[in-house]
Coordinates of C-alpha atoms in Angstrom, one line a residue:
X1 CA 30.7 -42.3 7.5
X2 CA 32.4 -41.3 4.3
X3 CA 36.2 -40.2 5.0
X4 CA 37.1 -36.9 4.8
X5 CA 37.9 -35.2 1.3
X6 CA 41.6 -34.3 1.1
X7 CA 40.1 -30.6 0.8
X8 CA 38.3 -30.7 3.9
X9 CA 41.5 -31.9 5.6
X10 CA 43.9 -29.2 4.0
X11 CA 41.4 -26.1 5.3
X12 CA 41.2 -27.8 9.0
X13 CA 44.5 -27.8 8.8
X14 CA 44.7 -24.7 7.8
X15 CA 42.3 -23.4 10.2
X16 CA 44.2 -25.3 13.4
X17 CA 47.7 -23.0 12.2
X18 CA 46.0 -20.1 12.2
X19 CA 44.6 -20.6 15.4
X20 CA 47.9 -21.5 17.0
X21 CA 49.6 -18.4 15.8
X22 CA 47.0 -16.0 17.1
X23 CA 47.0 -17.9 20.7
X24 CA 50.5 -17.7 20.4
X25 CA 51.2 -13.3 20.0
X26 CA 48.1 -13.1 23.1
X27 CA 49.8 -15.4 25.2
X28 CA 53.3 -13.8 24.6
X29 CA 51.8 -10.0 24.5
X30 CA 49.9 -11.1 27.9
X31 CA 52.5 -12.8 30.1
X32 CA 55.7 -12.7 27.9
X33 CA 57.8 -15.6 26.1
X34 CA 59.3 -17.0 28.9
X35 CA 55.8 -17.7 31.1
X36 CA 54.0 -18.9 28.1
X37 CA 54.7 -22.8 26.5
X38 CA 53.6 -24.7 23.8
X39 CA 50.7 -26.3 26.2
X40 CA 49.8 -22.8 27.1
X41 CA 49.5 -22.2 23.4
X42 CA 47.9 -25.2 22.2
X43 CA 45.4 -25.3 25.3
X44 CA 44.4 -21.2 24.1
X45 CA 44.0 -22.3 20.7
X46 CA 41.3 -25.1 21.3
X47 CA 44.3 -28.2 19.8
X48 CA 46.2 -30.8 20.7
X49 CA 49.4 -30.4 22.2
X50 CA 51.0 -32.8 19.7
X51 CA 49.6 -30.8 16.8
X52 CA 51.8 -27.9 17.4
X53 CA 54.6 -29.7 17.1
X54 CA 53.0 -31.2 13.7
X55 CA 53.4 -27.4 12.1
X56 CA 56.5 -25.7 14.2
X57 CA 59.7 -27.5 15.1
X58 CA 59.6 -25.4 18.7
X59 CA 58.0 -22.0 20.2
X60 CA 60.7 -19.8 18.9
X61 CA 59.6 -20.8 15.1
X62 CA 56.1 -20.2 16.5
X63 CA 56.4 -17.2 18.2
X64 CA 58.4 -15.8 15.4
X65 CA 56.1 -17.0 12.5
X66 CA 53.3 -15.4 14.7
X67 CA 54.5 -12.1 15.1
X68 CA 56.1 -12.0 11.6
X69 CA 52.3 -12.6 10.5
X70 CA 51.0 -9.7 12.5
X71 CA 53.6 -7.5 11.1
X72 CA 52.7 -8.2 7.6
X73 CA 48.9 -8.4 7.7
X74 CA 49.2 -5.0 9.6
X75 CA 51.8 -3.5 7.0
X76 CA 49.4 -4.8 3.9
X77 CA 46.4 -3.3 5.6
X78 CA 48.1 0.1 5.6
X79 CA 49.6 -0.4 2.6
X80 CA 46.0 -1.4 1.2
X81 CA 43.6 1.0 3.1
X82 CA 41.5 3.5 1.3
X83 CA 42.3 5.8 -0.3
X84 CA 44.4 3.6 -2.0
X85 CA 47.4 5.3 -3.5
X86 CA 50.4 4.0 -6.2
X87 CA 52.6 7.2 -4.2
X88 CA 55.5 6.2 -3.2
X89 CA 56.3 8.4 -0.3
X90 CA 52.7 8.0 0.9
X91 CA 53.0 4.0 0.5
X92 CA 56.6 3.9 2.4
X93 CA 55.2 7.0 5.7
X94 CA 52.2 3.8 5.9
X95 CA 54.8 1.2 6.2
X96 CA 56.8 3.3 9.0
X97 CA 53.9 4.0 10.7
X98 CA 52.3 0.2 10.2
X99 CA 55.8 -0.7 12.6
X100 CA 56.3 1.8 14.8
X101 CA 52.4 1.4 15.5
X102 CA 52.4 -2.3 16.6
X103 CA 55.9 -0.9 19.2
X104 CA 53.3 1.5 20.6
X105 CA 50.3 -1.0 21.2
X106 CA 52.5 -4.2 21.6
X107 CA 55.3 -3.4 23.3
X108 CA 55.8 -6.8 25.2
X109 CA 55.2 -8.7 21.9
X110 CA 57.6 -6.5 20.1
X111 CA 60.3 -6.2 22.7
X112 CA 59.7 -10.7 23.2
X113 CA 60.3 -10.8 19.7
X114 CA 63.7 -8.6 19.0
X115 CA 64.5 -10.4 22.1
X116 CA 64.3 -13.6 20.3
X117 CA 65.9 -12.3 17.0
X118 CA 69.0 -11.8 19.4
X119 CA 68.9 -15.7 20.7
X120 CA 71.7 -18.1 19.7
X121 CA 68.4 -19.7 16.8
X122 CA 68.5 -15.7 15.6
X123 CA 66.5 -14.5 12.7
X124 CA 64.1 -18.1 11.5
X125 CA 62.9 -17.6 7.7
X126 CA 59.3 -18.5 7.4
X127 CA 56.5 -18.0 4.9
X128 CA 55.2 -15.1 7.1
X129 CA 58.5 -13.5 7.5
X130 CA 58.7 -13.6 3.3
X131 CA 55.9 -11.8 2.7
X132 CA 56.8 -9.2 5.0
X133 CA 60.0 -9.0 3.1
X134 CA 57.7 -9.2 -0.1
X135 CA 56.2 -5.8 0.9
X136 CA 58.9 -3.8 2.5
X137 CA 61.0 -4.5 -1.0
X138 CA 57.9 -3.1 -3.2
X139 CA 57.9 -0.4 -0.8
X140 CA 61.0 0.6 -1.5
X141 CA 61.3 0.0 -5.0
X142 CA 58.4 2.4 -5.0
X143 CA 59.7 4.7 -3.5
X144 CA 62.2 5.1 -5.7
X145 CA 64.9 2.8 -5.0
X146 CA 67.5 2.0 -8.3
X147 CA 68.8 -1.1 -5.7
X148 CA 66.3 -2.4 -3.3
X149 CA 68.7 -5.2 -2.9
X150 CA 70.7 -2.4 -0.7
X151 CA 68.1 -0.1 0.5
X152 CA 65.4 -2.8 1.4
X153 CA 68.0 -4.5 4.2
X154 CA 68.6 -0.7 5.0
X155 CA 65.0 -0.1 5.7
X156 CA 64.4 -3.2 7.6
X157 CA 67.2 -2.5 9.8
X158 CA 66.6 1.5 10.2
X159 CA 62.8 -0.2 11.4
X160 CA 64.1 -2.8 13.5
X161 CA 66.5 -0.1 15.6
X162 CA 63.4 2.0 15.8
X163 CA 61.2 -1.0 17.3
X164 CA 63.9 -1.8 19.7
X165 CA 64.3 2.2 20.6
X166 CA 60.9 2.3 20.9
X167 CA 60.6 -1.0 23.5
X168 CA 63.9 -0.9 25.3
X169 CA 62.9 -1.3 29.4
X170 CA 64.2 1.5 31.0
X171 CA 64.5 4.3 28.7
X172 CA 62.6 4.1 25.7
X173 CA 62.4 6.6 23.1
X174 CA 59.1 8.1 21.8
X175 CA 57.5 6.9 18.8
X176 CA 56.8 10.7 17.3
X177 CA 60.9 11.3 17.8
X178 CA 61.4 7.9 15.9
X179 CA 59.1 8.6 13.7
X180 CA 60.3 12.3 12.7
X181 CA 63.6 10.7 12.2
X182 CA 62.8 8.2 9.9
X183 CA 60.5 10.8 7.9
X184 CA 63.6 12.8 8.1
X185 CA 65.8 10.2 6.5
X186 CA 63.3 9.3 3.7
X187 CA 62.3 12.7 2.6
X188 CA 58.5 12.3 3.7
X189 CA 56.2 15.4 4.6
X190 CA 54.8 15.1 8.4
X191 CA 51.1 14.8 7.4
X192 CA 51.5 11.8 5.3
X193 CA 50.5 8.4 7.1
X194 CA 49.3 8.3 9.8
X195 CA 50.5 11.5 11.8
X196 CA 50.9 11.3 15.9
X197 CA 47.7 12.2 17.5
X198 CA 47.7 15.9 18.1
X199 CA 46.6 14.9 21.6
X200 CA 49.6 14.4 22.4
X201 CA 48.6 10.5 24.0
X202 CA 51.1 8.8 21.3
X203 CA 47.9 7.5 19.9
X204 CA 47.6 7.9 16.3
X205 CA 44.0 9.0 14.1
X206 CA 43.6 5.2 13.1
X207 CA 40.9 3.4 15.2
X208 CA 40.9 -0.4 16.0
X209 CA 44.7 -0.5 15.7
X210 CA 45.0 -2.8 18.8
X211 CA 42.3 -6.1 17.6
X212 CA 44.5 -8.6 16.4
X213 CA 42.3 -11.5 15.6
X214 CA 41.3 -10.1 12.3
X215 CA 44.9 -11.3 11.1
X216 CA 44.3 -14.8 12.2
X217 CA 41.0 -15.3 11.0
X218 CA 40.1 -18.9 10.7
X219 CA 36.5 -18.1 8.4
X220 CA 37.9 -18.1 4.5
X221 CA 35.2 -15.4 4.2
X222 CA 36.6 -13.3 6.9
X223 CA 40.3 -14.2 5.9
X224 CA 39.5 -13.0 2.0
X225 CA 38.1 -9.2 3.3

């Protein structure tokens, strides 16, 4: 038998990461950070337990590089989404709504992982966590900004206070009051976005907002779409 082509080995490589980050935000959004390990992980995502290791120095860089990644596949596919649009103020109501979104339908991923921001290790750059920087700069720099060096830190903390409003055991604050705030703030009408269900369930009109696998897709095919 041949040997494998240093292709071959760079995609199952690439396959096995992107399997240990999605079995990394289910485990954490099922049971929390604390009840989940890197065997949990590793044994959910089909590898070996040394392998994860091989790609993340320890589950905080995991978990973080995990969730960053659903944060920024969620914030490009909103971004993205048809119709598309160059507006500016429709481009940054998506973005608020693509975060306060994944505080409504995660909230024990989202609260794990401001948890974890807070932790001695604190906030771990990664290539995920870059292009969600990436995007929330152009958002702002589309919006208007004349020094997105200033307002993009602005926006990512103004979004980070609304997550943890949003998740905080105890007495959290609804995502429509967040919301209307934020809106307020950046001079954006109600009906851009994706408004709050009129329902009144905290629900929004987008469908499917809850499958997260089609962020972590290990079929280049699939991962392309």
């Amino acid at each position: 038998m041949s040997p494998r082509s240093a292709l071959v080995n760079e995609e199952l490589r690439r396959r096995s990461k992107e399997r240990l980050l999605h079995a990394a935000v289910e485990l954490v959004d099922e049971r929390g950070y604390e009840a989940t390990t890197l065997g949990d992980i590793a044994d959910r995502a089909g590898s070996a337990r040394g392998l994860v290791s091989y790609y993340f120095p320890g589950k905080r860089q995991l978990v973080q590089s995990a969730v960053h990644r659903l944060m920024h596949r969620t914030l490009e596919e909103a971004l993205e989404r048809e119709p598309r649009t160059d507006d500016g103020e429709e481009r940054m109501a998506r973005a608020i709504d693509a975060i306060l979104g994944l505080a409504r339908d995660r909230p024990v991923l989202m609260r794990q992982h401001m948890a974890g921001l807070l932790q001695a290790e604190g906030f771990l750059p990664c290539p995920e966590q870059r292009r969600l920087a990436e995007l929330l700069s152009d958002t702002v720099a589309r919006h208007g900004s004349r020094d997105v060096e200033s307002d993009y830190p602005m926006l990512r903390a103004l979004l980070m206070g609304a997550v943890y409003a949003a998740v905080m055991p105890g007495a959290p604050m609804s995502v429509p009051m967040l919301r209307a705030e934020l809106f307020k703030r950046y001079r954006l009408d109600w009906e851009m976005g994706v408004p709050p269900d009129p329902g009144g369930t905290g629900g929004t009109k987008e469908k499917d907002r809850t499958d997260m696998a089609r962020f972590f897709a290990t079929d280049p095919e699939t991962q392309s779409k």
